[in-house]
XYZ file of C-alpha atoms in Angstrom:
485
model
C 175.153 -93.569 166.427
C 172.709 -96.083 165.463
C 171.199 -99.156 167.678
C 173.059 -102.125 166.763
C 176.328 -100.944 166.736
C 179.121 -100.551 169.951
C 179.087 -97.903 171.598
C 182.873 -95.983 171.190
C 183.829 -97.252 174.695
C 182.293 -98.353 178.121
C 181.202 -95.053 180.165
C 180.020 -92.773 176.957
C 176.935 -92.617 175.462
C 175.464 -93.033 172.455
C 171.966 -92.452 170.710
C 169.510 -94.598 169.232
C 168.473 -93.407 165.685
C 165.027 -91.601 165.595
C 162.098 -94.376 164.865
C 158.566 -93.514 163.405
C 156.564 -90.863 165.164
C 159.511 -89.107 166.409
C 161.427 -86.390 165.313
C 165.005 -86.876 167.142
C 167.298 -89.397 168.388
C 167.347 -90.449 171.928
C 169.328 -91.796 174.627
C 169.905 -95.776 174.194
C 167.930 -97.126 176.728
C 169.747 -100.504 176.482
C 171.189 -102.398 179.554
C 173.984 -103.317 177.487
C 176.295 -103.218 174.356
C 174.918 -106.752 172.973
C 171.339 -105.267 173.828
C 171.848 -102.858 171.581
C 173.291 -104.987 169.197
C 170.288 -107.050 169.429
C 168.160 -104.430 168.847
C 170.285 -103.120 165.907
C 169.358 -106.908 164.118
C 165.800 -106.679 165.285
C 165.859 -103.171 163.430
C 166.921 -104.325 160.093
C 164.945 -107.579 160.013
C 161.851 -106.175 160.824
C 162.591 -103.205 158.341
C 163.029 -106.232 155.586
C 159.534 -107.233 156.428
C 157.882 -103.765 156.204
C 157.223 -103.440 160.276
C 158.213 -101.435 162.795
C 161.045 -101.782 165.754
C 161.024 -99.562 168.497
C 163.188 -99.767 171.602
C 161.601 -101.952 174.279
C 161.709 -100.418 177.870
C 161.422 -102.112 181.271
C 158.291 -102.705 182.095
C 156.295 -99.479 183.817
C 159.506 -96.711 182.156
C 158.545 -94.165 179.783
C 160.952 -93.338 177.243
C 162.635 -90.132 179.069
C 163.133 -92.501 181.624
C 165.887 -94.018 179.923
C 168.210 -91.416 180.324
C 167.866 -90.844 184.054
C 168.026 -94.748 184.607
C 170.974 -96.177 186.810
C 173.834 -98.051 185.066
C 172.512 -101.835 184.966
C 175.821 -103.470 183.422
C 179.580 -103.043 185.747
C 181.323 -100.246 183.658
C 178.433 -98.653 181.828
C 177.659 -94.891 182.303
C 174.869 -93.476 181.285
C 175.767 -90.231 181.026
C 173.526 -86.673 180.907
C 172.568 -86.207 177.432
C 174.603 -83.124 175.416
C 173.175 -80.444 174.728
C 171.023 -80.015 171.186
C 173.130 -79.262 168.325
C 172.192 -77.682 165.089
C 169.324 -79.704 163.459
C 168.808 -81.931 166.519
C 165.794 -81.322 168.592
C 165.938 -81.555 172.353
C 165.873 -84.504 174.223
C 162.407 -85.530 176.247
C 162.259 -84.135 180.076
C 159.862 -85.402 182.433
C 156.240 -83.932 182.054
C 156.395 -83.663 178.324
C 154.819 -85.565 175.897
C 156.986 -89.249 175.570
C 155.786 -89.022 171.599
C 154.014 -92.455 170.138
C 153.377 -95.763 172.176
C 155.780 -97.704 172.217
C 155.498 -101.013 169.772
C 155.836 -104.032 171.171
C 154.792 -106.378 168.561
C 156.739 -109.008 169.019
C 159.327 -110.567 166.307
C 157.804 -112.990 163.924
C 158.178 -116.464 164.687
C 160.735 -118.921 163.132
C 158.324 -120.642 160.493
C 157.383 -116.760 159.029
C 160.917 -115.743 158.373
C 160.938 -114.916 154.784
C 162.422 -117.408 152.712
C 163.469 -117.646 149.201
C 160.865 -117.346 146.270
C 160.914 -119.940 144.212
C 160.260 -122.074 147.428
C 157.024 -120.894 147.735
C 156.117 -119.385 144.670
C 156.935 -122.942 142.581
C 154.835 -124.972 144.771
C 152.187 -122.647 145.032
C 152.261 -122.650 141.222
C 151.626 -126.656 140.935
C 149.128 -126.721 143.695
C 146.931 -123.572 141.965
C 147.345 -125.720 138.276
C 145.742 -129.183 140.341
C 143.433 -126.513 141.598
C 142.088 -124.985 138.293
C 142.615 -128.906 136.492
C 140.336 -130.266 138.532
C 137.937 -127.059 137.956
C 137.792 -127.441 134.401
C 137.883 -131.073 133.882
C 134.013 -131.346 134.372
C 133.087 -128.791 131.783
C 134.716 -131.042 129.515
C 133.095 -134.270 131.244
C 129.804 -133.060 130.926
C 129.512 -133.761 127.410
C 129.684 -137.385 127.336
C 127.978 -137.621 131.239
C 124.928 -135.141 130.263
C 124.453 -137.606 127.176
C 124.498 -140.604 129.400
C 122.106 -139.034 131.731
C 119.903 -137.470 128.890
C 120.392 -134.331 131.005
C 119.039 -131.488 129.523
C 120.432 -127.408 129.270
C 119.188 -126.556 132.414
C 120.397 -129.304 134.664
C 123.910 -129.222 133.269
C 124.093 -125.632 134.311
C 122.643 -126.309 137.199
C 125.307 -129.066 137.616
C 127.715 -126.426 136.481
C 127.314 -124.390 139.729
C 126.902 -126.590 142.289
C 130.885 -126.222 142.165
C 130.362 -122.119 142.845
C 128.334 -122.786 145.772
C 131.037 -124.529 147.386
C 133.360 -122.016 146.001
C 131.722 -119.345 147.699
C 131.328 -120.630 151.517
C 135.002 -120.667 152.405
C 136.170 -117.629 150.868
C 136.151 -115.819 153.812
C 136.694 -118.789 156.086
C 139.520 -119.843 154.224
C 141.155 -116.047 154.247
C 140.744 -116.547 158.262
C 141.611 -119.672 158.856
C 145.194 -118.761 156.712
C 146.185 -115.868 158.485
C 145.449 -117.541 161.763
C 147.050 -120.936 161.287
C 148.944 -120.422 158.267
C 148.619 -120.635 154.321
C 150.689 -123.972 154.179
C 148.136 -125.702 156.286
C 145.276 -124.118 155.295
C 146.122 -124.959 151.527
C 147.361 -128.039 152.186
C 143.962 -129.177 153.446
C 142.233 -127.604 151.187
C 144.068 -129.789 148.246
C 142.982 -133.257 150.301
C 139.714 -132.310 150.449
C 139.072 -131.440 147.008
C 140.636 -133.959 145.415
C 139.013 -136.821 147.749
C 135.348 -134.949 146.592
C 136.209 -135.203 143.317
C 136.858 -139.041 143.738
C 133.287 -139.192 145.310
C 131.698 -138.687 141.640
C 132.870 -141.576 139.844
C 133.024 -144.117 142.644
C 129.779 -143.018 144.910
C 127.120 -140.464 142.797
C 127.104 -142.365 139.562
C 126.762 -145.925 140.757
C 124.623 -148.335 139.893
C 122.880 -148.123 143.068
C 122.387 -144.059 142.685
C 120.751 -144.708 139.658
C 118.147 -147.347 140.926
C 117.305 -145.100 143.541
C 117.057 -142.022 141.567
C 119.709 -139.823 142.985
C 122.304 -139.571 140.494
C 121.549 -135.539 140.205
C 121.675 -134.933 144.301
C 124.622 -137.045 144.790
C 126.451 -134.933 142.186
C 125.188 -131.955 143.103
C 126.916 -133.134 146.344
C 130.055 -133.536 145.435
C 130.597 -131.084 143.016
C 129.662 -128.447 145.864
C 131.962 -130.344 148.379
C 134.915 -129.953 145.717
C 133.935 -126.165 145.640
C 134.110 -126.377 149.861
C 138.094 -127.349 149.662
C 139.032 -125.210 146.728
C 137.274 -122.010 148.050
C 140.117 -121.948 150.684
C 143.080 -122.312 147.775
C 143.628 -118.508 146.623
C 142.568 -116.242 150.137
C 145.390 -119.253 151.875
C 148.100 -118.356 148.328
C 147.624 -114.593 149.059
C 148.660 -115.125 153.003
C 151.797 -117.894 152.306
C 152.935 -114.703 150.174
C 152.120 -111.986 152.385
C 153.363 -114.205 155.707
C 156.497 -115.537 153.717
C 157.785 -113.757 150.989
C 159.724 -110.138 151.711
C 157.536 -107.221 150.409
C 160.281 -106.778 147.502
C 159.544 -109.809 145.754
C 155.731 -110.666 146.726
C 154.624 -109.806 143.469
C 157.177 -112.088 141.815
C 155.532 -114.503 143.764
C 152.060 -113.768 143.177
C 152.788 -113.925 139.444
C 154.338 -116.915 139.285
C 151.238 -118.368 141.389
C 148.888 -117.026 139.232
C 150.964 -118.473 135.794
C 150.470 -121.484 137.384
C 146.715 -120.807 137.728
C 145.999 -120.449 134.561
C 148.097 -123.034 133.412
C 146.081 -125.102 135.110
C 143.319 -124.667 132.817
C 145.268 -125.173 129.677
C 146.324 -128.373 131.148
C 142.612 -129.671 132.049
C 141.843 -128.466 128.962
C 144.617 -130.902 127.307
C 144.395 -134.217 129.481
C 140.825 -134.394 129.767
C 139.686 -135.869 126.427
C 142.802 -138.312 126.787
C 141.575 -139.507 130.299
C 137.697 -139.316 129.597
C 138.647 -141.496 126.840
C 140.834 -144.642 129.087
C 138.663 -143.833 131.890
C 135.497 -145.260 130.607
C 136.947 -148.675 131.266
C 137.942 -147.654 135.239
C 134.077 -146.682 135.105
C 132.632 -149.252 133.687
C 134.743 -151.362 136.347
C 133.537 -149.101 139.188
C 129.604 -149.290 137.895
C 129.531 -153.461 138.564
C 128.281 -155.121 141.598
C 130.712 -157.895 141.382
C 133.990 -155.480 141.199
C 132.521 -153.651 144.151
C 131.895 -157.279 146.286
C 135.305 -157.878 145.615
C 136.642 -154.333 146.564
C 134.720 -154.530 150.058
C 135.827 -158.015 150.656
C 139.872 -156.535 149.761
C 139.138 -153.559 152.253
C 138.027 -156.291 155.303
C 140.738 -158.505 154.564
C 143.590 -155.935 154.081
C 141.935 -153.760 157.682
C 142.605 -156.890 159.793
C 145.893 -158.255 157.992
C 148.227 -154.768 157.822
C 146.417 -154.075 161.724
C 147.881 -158.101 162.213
C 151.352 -157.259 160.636
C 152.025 -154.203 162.430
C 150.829 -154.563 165.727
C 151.101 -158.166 166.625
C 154.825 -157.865 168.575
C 153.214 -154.924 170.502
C 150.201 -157.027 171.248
C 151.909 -160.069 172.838
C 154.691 -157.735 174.448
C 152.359 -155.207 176.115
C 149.109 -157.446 176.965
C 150.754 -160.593 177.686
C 153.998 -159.536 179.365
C 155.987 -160.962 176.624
C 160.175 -159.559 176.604
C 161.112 -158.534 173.152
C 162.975 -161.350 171.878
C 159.758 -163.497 172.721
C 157.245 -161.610 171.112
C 158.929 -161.451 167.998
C 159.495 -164.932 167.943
C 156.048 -166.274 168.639
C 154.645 -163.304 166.244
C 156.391 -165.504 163.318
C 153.598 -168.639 164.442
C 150.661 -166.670 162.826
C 152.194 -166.220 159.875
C 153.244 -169.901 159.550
C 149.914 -170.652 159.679
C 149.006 -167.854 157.225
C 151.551 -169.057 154.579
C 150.049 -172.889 154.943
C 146.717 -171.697 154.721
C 146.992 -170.069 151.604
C 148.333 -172.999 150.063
C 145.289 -174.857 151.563
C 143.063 -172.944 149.370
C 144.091 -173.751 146.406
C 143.530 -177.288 146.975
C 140.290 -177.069 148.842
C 138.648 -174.964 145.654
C 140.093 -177.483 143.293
C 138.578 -180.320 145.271
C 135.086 -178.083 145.446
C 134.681 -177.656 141.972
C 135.838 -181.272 141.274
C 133.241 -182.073 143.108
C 130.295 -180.461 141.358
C 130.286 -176.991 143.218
C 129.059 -173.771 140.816
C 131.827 -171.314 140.902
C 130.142 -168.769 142.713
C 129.139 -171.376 145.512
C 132.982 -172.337 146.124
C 134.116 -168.660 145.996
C 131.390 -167.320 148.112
C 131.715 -170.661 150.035
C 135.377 -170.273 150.822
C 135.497 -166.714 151.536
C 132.543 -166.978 153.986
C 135.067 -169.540 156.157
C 137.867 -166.853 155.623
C 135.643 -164.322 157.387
C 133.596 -166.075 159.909
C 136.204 -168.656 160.817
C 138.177 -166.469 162.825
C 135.235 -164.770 164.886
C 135.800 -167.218 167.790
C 139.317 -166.699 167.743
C 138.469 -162.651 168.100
C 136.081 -163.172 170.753
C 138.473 -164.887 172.727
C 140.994 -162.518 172.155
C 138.841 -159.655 172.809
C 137.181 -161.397 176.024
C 140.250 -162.252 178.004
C 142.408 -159.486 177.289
C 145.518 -159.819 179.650
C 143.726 -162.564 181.264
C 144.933 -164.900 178.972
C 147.063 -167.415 179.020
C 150.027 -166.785 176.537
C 149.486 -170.131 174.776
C 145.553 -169.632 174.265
C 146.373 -165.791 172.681
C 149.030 -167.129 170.629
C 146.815 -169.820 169.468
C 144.270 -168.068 168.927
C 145.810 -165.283 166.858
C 147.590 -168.192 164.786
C 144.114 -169.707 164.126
C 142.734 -165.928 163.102
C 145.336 -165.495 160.642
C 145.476 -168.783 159.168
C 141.735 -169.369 158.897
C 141.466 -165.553 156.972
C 144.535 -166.816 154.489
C 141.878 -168.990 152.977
C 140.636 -166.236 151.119
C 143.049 -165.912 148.208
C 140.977 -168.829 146.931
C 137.574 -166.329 147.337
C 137.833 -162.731 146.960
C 141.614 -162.733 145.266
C 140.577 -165.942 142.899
C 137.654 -164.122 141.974
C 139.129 -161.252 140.520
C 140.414 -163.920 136.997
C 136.842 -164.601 137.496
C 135.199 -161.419 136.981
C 137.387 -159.227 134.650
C 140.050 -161.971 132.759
C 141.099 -159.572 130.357
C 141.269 -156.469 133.019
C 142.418 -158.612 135.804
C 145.579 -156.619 136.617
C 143.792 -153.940 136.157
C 140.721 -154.500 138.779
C 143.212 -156.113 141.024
C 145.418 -153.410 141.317
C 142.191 -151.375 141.589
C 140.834 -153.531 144.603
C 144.419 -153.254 146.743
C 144.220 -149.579 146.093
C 140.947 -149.614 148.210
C 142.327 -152.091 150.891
C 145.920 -149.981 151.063
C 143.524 -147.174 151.992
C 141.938 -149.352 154.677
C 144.807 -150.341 156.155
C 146.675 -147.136 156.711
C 142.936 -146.305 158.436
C 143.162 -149.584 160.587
C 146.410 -149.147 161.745
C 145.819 -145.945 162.885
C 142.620 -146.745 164.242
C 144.278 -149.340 166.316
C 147.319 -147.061 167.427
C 144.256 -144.760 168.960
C 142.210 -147.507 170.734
C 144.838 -148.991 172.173
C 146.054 -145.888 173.451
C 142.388 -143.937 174.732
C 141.263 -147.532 176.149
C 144.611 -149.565 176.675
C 143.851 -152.544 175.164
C 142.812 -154.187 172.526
C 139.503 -155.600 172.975
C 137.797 -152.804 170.879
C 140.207 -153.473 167.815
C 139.131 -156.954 167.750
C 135.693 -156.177 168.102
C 135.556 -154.011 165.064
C 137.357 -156.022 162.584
C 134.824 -159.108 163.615
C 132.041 -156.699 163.000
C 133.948 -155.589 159.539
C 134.285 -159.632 159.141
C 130.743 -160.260 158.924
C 129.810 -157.016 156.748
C 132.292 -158.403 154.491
C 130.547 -161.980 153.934
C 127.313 -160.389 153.644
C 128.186 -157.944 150.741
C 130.957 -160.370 148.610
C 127.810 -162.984 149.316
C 124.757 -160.625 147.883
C 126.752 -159.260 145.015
C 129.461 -161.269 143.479
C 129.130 -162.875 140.394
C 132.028 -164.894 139.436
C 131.403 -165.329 135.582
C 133.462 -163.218 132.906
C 131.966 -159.830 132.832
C 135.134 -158.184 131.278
C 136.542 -160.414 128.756
């Protein structure tokens, strides 16, 4: 009779079926008829995965052992084994040899329980086709860049396999790093980090400022090697998701339909690369002037300190000040009062400014300078009295932070009509993109201060520091007149 199922009544015995390395069935060495049942499922899931279950004994018995062992459950017998019949070899005595060590690998966990196909293999197949896309799309890049660089054979080949180098450093990492923490993760990482590299090119390594300074070729070199770094690890961490999650029966399915996707990948890139080179020159030539760039820095300052405002304001004055709820919520609604009358202040004071005989660039530059360096005092304070405070002089002074920054929409948001007024949706939604980023970064930043230091005061320091960055770039590089008409 075969593990896994009951034995024909309480007091008889029955035998475990022979496993690998042995010749003969055994005595059931279980302590019980849902042990054995156990081990019965054990069995035929581990036989689905292409491994081996072997009885597991208490710890320090051998496997003759199990016969001799006293009944360990009320009503079970374990009686003397029968005597050999025709084709069945003798059972183990003490002093021979027990046969194999036993194999206690233990069952896979949970999250490697094979699952069905097309979860994995249809995924994997999108994430290989972003893979090879964003392999290809240079080859077809480098035509128009290498003309604009007057870059000759050599250095687009050189170019060319800066990618490889990257390619070829976390091959084996990669394979390592899957099988020990798992192809999901592994690949999933690997897709962030490749496709932030690839948005290093455009926006960092051909920049105005790379080519002043002569390093257009390193910078690209750069990147194109870091993109290599994070889609090295892509196939070694595809081959482990299969091998980890997909039943031996249907891995090659699997690895097919990953590989389809692979390919496709480069029929795709192929495709949508002359279509995008061709509406992306305008995203370039947006991300190649000075005065976008003021205006994208000056975004990513305001938008840090507002979203790290918004969300953790009520936490602020309950935590630090002692505030209940109810209270905190309530007096969190006084900075944004302010905030909502400041912007409307701004209007006005720029129309008054340039009614008065202020250049354009002096009001904007003007404005947003008080938007930024206005509310320094107020941080200080802040970050100076901590729970000190009284709760009127923190409340105060966060309404004054607030409102004072709101001034801004007449600097850094008015000059966006300014610079680009027949791309101004465009660079606008292009700037908030940039400032989103910076405040998912300063809320979390914030959430992790707060909690390593338990308080505040750091926060505050930082987004002064980020205040006065701010006024010094949008200051040195904007240029308010039409640029992008």
């Amino acid at each position: 009779m075969q593990c896994g199922t009951a034995p024909p009544r309480l007091g008889s015995m029955h035998l475990c079926s022979p496993t690998v390395g042995t010749s003969a069935a055994r005595p059931c060495p279980h302590a019980s008829a849902s042990a054995c049942s156990a081990h019965g499922r054990a069995t035929r899931f581990k036989s689905a995965l292409g491994l081996t279950h072997r009885c597991a004994l208490p710890r320090g018995a051998s496997p003759f052992q199990a016969s001799q062992a006293p009944p360990r459950h009320p009503g079970m017998v374990m009686a003397t084994p029968p005597e050999p019949g025709p084709g069945m070899a003798p059972p183990l005595n003490p002093g021979t040899d027990p046969g194999p060590a036993q194999d206690h690998t233990p069952l896979p966990s949970a999250d490697l329980a094979p699952v069905s196909l097309w979860k994995i293999a249809a995924p994997l197949a999108l994430a290989l086709a972003v893979c090879n896309m964003d392999r290809i799309c240079l080859s077809v890049a480098m035509v128009p860049l290498a003309a604009e660089l007057q870059w000759a054979p050599a250095r687009q080949g050189l170019v060319q396999s800066a990618f490889l180098w990257g390619y070829m450093a976390t091959q084996l990492l990669g394979g390592w790093a899957a099988d020990k923490y798992g192809g999901k993760t592994v690949l999933g990482w690997g897709i962030a980090w490749f496709s932030l590299s690839s948005l290093l090119l455009p926006l960092l390594a051909v920049t105005p400022l790379t080519r002043s300074l002569g390093l257009v070729l390193p910078a690209v070199l750069l990147t194109r090697f870091l993109v290599g770094l994070g889609e090295g690890v892509a196939m070694p961490a595809m081959i482990s998701l299969v091998a980890q999650r997909v039943s031996p029966a249907r891995s090659s399915a699997a690895l097919g339909a990953a590989y389809t996707g692979f390919h496709s990948g480069n029929l795709l890139g192929l495709v949508l690369s002359p279509w995008l080179i061709a509406r992306g020159h305008r995203l370039a030539d947006l991300l190649g002037n000075s005065s976008v760039w003021a205006i994208i820095v000056a975004t990513v300052v305001n938008h840090w300190g507002y979203f790290i405002y918004l969300n953790w304001m009520p936490t602020y004055f309950y935590r630090t000040l002692g505030l209940d709820l109810r209270s905190s919520s309530l007096l969190s609604m006084l900075p944004w009062a302010a905030m909502a009358g400041g912007a409307s202040l701004a209007g006005g004071l720029a129309e008054m400014l340039l009614a008065r005989g202020w250049p354009r660039r002096r009001m904007r530059c003007g404005i947003q300078s008080l938007a930024f360096l206005g509310p320094l005092v107020a941080l200080a304070v802040l970050a100076g009295g901590g729970s000190r405070l009284s709760i009127p002089v923190a409340v105060g002074a966060m309404t004054a932070a607030l409102g004072i920054t709101s001034l801004g929409q007449a600097g850094f948001v008015g000059a966006v009509g300014d610079v680009a007024p027949a791309a101004a949706g465009k660079l606008f939604g292009l700037c908030n993109t940039f400032g989103t980023l910076a405040g998912v970064a300063g809320v979390q930043v914030a959430g992790i201060v707060a909690e390593k230091t338990g308080s505040f005061t750091l926060v505050f320091q930082i987004t002064g520091a980020l205040y006065v960055l701010g006024t010094l770039v949008f200051n040195t590089w904007l240029n308010p007149e039409p640029q992008f008409a």
